Amino acid sequence: MSLTKAPVDYSSNDGIRLPKRHDLRTQRAVKIGALVFAVIALSSVTLLLGRYTVTIPDFFRILGGADIPGASFIVMENRLPRVIIGVMIGAAFGVAGAIFQTMLRNPLASPDIIGISYGASASAVFAIVLLGASGLVLSGFAMIGALAVALAIYFISRRGGVAGYRLILVGIGFSAVLQSVVSFLLTRTDINVATDALVWLNGSLNSSNWDRVSVLALALMVLAPAVVALSRSLRGLELGDDTAAGLGVNVERSRLSLIVTGVLLAAVATAAAGPVSFIAFLSGPIARRFLNGHRPLLTAGLVGAVIVLAADFIGANLIPDVSLPVGVITGVLGAPFLLWLLATSNRSGQGG
């Protein structure tokens, strides 16, 4: 009797053919490539089209140093910094939301919902109304406010270890209080200052310039390695605290590091353009559906950039002679999309 066994085909199971590993990798690479292409395409549309059209040859001549009256200013001082900041804040909000949602295993756990964005908003409005702050000083106040609120939420919800639902509930409480603080401050100032504060609160790329590009790029260059280093711990925490501890993850230290990193990402993005609503909330769930949970941070960052670029172009060109802040568009489109997302998730048994 021969002892040689016939080769087993692990790619099939009871007549159901399962995709091979290299097929899955190819599919994921194609999908990530599609997101990168969408970011490049939307960036190109924003740079070239709109109320003033720039031709492709003129665009590259401007990048090469040529001075074309009118077009050079529009491209170099308006549209290019706007696109770069849009990509960076979209990626930062997307990754920040995915960190919280993955770590706490709850789609509601994004910086918009648990009060961190409101911490930045309340601090920034305080600086605008009472100190007349603007520019980098305003950005600094927004970052300090986000960090202070995040640490307060963490330590208040920390009782025998941070539980996801407790942190979310404490964060929602902070959101309500800070929203009241913002409303109170706006009622205590004149209409012009309140208008400036409201523009910032809606989230806008209208004030984009190269100084903000430099500050935001420097901050993300520091935070990106931290995100990569903490991604392994994040995968462990996604499986639960006990499993993560069994895999050798220091649960509390990793969770605090991830919270600080996620807060800083949301804070630097908020400081650059204001609290653009729904980006952190939606990017993670969309990325998970698009790539079945694989590489959630990278995918969420790309999805966030796509949403911001698309919303900003729509806001700038939807109504003639009116430039709507990007946050208005994400707020209008984000709410119904979120309802659709939750409804389809529940039908497929994947709701949070």
Short mmCIF file of C-alpha atoms in Angstrom, two decimals, residues 71-340:
data_model
loop_
_atom_site.label_atom_id
_atom_site.label_comp_id
_atom_site.label_asym_id
_atom_site.label_seq_id
_atom_site.Cartn_x
_atom_site.Cartn_y
_atom_site.Cartn_z
CA ALA A 71 -2.54 82.01 -12.31
CA SER A 72 0.71 81.86 -10.29
CA PHE A 73 -0.92 83.48 -7.26
CA ILE A 74 -4.02 81.29 -7.47
CA VAL A 75 -2.01 78.09 -7.73
CA MET A 76 0.89 78.79 -5.37
CA GLU A 77 -0.80 80.89 -2.70
CA ASN A 78 -4.34 79.56 -2.71
CA ARG A 79 -5.02 76.18 -4.24
CA LEU A 80 -1.78 74.27 -3.60
CA PRO A 81 -1.59 74.92 0.17
CA ARG A 82 -5.34 74.30 0.35
CA VAL A 83 -5.00 70.89 -1.30
CA ILE A 84 -1.98 69.88 0.80
CA ILE A 85 -3.71 70.85 4.04
CA GLY A 86 -6.88 69.11 2.89
CA VAL A 87 -5.00 65.86 2.30
CA MET A 88 -3.13 66.07 5.60
CA ILE A 89 -6.11 66.92 7.81
CA GLY A 90 -8.25 64.29 6.09
CA ALA A 91 -5.59 61.67 6.73
CA ALA A 92 -5.05 62.83 10.32
CA PHE A 93 -8.78 62.83 11.17
CA GLY A 94 -9.25 59.46 9.47
CA VAL A 95 -6.38 57.78 11.30
CA ALA A 96 -7.37 59.35 14.63
CA GLY A 97 -10.93 58.07 14.29
CA ALA A 98 -9.74 54.60 13.27
CA ILE A 99 -7.40 54.42 16.28
CA PHE A 100 -10.21 55.14 18.76
CA GLN A 101 -12.81 52.99 17.01
CA THR A 102 -10.44 50.03 16.70
CA MET A 103 -8.99 50.32 20.19
CA LEU A 104 -12.36 50.66 21.91
CA ARG A 105 -14.13 48.32 19.44
CA ASN A 106 -16.97 50.76 19.01
CA PRO A 107 -17.83 52.82 15.88
CA LEU A 108 -19.09 55.66 18.10
CA ALA A 109 -15.67 56.14 19.64
CA SER A 110 -14.36 58.89 17.41
CA PRO A 111 -12.91 62.24 18.54
CA ASP A 112 -16.05 64.03 17.27
CA ILE A 113 -18.31 62.05 19.57
CA ILE A 114 -16.27 61.68 22.76
CA GLY A 115 -15.62 65.38 23.24
CA ILE A 116 -12.05 65.82 22.04
CA SER A 117 -13.00 68.03 19.10
CA TYR A 118 -15.25 70.04 21.41
CA GLY A 119 -12.28 70.50 23.75
CA ALA A 120 -10.33 72.02 20.88
CA SER A 121 -13.34 74.13 19.85
CA ALA A 122 -14.04 75.49 23.35
CA SER A 123 -10.39 76.39 23.88
CA ALA A 124 -10.13 78.05 20.46
CA VAL A 125 -13.35 80.04 20.91
CA PHE A 126 -12.12 81.15 24.33
CA ALA A 127 -8.92 82.41 22.67
CA ILE A 128 -10.85 84.16 19.85
CA VAL A 129 -13.45 85.83 22.06
CA LEU A 130 -11.43 86.80 25.12
CA LEU A 131 -7.87 87.10 23.78
CA GLY A 132 -8.40 88.03 20.14
CA ALA A 133 -6.11 85.17 19.09
CA SER A 134 -5.57 84.08 15.50
CA GLY A 135 -3.12 82.11 13.40
CA LEU A 136 -0.65 79.86 15.18
CA VAL A 137 -1.67 81.11 18.64
CA LEU A 138 -5.23 79.98 17.92
CA SER A 139 -3.93 76.62 16.72
CA GLY A 140 -1.91 76.26 19.93
CA PHE A 141 -4.99 76.89 22.08
CA ALA A 142 -6.96 74.30 20.08
CA MET A 143 -4.27 71.66 20.61
CA ILE A 144 -3.97 72.39 24.34
CA GLY A 145 -7.76 72.21 24.74
CA ALA A 146 -7.99 68.87 22.93
CA LEU A 147 -5.19 67.36 24.99
CA ALA A 148 -6.56 68.65 28.29
CA VAL A 149 -10.04 67.27 27.62
CA ALA A 150 -8.68 63.93 26.40
CA LEU A 151 -6.55 63.46 29.51
CA ALA A 152 -9.48 64.48 31.74
CA ILE A 153 -11.75 61.94 30.00
CA TYR A 154 -9.09 59.24 30.32
CA PHE A 155 -8.43 59.71 34.03
CA ILE A 156 -12.11 60.15 34.96
CA SER A 157 -13.11 56.99 33.07
CA ARG A 158 -10.11 55.05 34.42
CA ARG A 159 -11.40 52.88 37.22
CA GLY A 160 -9.71 49.49 37.33
CA GLY A 161 -8.73 50.00 33.69
CA VAL A 162 -10.34 52.01 30.94
CA ALA A 163 -13.51 50.41 29.60
CA GLY A 164 -14.62 51.49 26.15
CA TYR A 165 -18.25 52.22 26.97
CA ARG A 166 -17.28 54.21 30.12
CA LEU A 167 -14.82 56.36 28.18
CA ILE A 168 -17.46 57.04 25.51
CA LEU A 169 -20.10 58.01 28.07
CA VAL A 170 -17.70 60.32 29.91
CA GLY A 171 -16.71 61.82 26.56
CA ILE A 172 -20.34 62.43 25.57
CA GLY A 173 -20.83 64.20 28.90
CA PHE A 174 -17.82 66.41 28.21
CA SER A 175 -19.20 67.15 24.72
CA ALA A 176 -22.45 68.46 26.18
CA VAL A 177 -20.68 70.65 28.73
CA LEU A 178 -18.17 72.05 26.24
CA GLN A 179 -20.87 72.73 23.67
CA SER A 180 -22.63 74.84 26.29
CA VAL A 181 -19.36 76.67 27.01
CA VAL A 182 -18.96 77.49 23.30
CA SER A 183 -22.54 78.77 23.08
CA PHE A 184 -22.08 80.89 26.21
CA LEU A 185 -18.86 82.45 24.89
CA LEU A 186 -20.49 83.29 21.56
CA THR A 187 -23.31 85.12 23.34
CA ARG A 188 -20.79 87.25 25.25
CA THR A 189 -19.07 88.82 22.27
CA ASP A 190 -19.96 91.12 19.37
CA ILE A 191 -21.32 89.89 16.07
CA ASN A 192 -18.06 90.24 14.11
CA VAL A 193 -16.01 88.17 16.55
CA ALA A 194 -18.82 85.62 16.78
CA THR A 195 -18.83 85.36 12.97
CA ASP A 196 -15.09 84.65 12.93
CA ALA A 197 -15.53 82.03 15.62
CA LEU A 198 -18.42 80.37 13.76
CA VAL A 199 -16.37 80.16 10.55
CA TRP A 200 -13.61 78.40 12.49
CA LEU A 201 -16.13 76.12 14.25
CA ASN A 202 -17.57 74.96 10.92
CA GLY A 203 -14.18 73.76 9.71
CA SER A 204 -12.74 75.60 6.74
CA LEU A 205 -9.72 75.48 4.42
CA ASN A 206 -10.15 79.11 3.35
CA SER A 207 -7.27 80.27 5.58
CA SER A 208 -4.79 77.71 4.27
CA ASN A 209 -1.28 79.05 3.75
CA TRP A 210 2.27 77.77 3.64
CA ASP A 211 2.91 78.51 7.35
CA ARG A 212 0.10 76.11 8.30
CA VAL A 213 1.37 73.59 5.78
CA SER A 214 4.81 73.65 7.42
CA VAL A 215 3.50 73.31 10.97
CA LEU A 216 1.05 70.54 10.07
CA ALA A 217 3.60 68.62 8.01
CA LEU A 218 6.16 68.81 10.82
CA ALA A 219 3.60 67.56 13.36
CA LEU A 220 2.54 64.65 11.15
CA MET A 221 6.16 63.69 10.47
CA VAL A 222 6.59 63.27 14.24
CA LEU A 223 3.27 61.44 14.75
CA ALA A 224 3.44 59.06 11.77
CA PRO A 225 6.27 56.89 13.21
CA ALA A 226 4.38 56.69 16.51
CA VAL A 227 1.28 55.42 14.68
CA VAL A 228 3.33 52.76 12.88
CA ALA A 229 5.03 51.69 16.12
CA LEU A 230 1.70 51.40 17.98
CA SER A 231 -0.19 49.60 15.19
CA ARG A 232 0.82 46.15 16.54
CA SER A 233 -0.52 46.98 19.99
CA LEU A 234 -3.70 48.27 18.36
CA ARG A 235 -4.24 44.93 16.60
CA GLY A 236 -3.88 43.19 19.95
CA LEU A 237 -6.30 45.53 21.75
CA GLU A 238 -8.83 44.97 18.97
CA LEU A 239 -9.03 41.35 20.12
CA GLY A 240 -9.81 42.30 23.73
CA ASP A 241 -7.75 43.13 26.79
CA ASP A 242 -7.18 39.55 27.92
CA THR A 243 -6.10 38.38 24.48
CA ALA A 244 -3.86 41.43 24.07
CA ALA A 245 -2.22 40.73 27.44
CA GLY A 246 -1.75 37.11 26.38
CA LEU A 247 0.03 38.33 23.24
CA GLY A 248 2.47 40.30 25.37
CA VAL A 249 0.85 43.73 24.98
CA ASN A 250 1.04 46.06 27.99
CA VAL A 251 -2.64 46.97 27.84
CA GLU A 252 -2.79 50.15 29.93
CA ARG A 253 0.44 51.63 28.62
CA SER A 254 -0.47 50.85 25.01
CA ARG A 255 -3.97 52.26 25.43
CA LEU A 256 -2.67 55.52 26.95
CA SER A 257 -0.08 55.82 24.16
CA LEU A 258 -2.73 55.24 21.50
CA ILE A 259 -5.10 57.77 23.11
CA VAL A 260 -2.38 60.43 23.24
CA THR A 261 -1.36 59.73 19.64
CA GLY A 262 -4.96 59.77 18.39
CA VAL A 263 -5.71 62.97 20.29
CA LEU A 264 -2.62 64.68 18.89
CA LEU A 265 -3.61 63.68 15.34
CA ALA A 266 -7.11 65.08 15.81
CA ALA A 267 -5.74 68.16 17.59
CA VAL A 268 -3.22 69.15 14.90
CA ALA A 269 -5.87 68.67 12.20
CA THR A 270 -8.39 70.73 14.18
CA ALA A 271 -5.79 73.41 14.82
CA ALA A 272 -5.13 73.70 11.07
CA ALA A 273 -8.69 73.87 9.76
CA GLY A 274 -11.15 73.73 12.64
CA PRO A 275 -13.29 70.76 13.73
CA VAL A 276 -14.33 69.38 10.32
CA SER A 277 -17.30 67.24 11.25
CA PHE A 278 -17.83 63.56 10.44
CA ILE A 279 -14.39 62.89 8.90
CA ALA A 280 -13.04 60.96 11.89
CA PHE A 281 -16.44 59.35 12.42
CA LEU A 282 -16.96 58.04 8.89
CA SER A 283 -13.49 57.25 7.61
CA GLY A 284 -12.97 54.19 9.80
CA PRO A 285 -16.29 52.41 9.00
CA ILE A 286 -15.95 53.19 5.29
CA ALA A 287 -12.37 51.91 5.28
CA ARG A 288 -13.38 48.71 7.04
CA ARG A 289 -16.12 48.04 4.52
CA PHE A 290 -13.87 48.89 1.62
CA LEU A 291 -10.96 46.68 2.68
CA ASN A 292 -12.64 44.26 5.13
CA GLY A 293 -10.70 45.58 8.10
CA HIS A 294 -7.26 45.10 6.55
CA ARG A 295 -4.79 47.93 7.21
CA PRO A 296 -7.54 50.08 8.84
CA LEU A 297 -5.25 53.01 9.68
CA LEU A 298 -3.76 53.45 6.20
CA THR A 299 -7.13 52.96 4.51
CA ALA A 300 -8.92 55.27 6.93
CA GLY A 301 -6.33 57.98 6.30
CA LEU A 302 -6.82 57.72 2.53
CA VAL A 303 -10.62 57.70 2.89
CA GLY A 304 -10.42 60.80 5.09
CA ALA A 305 -8.32 62.62 2.49
CA VAL A 306 -10.78 61.68 -0.27
CA ILE A 307 -13.76 62.95 1.74
CA VAL A 308 -12.12 66.29 2.60
CA LEU A 309 -10.95 66.97 -0.97
CA ALA A 310 -14.32 66.09 -2.49
CA ALA A 311 -16.26 68.12 0.09
CA ASP A 312 -13.98 71.14 -0.27
CA PHE A 313 -14.33 71.20 -4.07
CA ILE A 314 -18.11 70.89 -3.80
CA GLY A 315 -18.27 73.65 -1.17
CA ALA A 316 -16.12 75.99 -3.25
CA ASN A 317 -18.02 75.49 -6.51
CA LEU A 318 -21.55 74.34 -5.67
CA ILE A 319 -23.10 77.82 -5.43
CA PRO A 320 -21.83 80.64 -7.69
CA ASP A 321 -20.02 83.43 -5.78
CA VAL A 322 -20.42 81.55 -2.48
CA SER A 323 -17.65 79.49 -0.87
CA LEU A 324 -19.05 77.11 1.72
CA PRO A 325 -16.71 75.82 4.45
CA VAL A 326 -15.74 72.19 3.98
CA GLY A 327 -17.28 71.35 7.36
CA VAL A 328 -20.73 72.44 6.14
CA ILE A 329 -20.56 69.97 3.25
CA THR A 330 -19.27 67.09 5.39
CA GLY A 331 -21.98 67.82 7.94
CA VAL A 332 -24.77 67.88 5.32
CA LEU A 333 -23.58 64.77 3.50
CA GLY A 334 -22.24 62.94 6.53
CA ALA A 335 -25.44 62.59 8.56
CA PRO A 336 -27.55 60.73 5.94
CA PHE A 337 -24.55 58.66 4.91
CA LEU A 338 -24.02 57.67 8.52
CA LEU A 339 -27.67 56.59 8.79
CA TRP A 340 -27.28 54.53 5.61
#
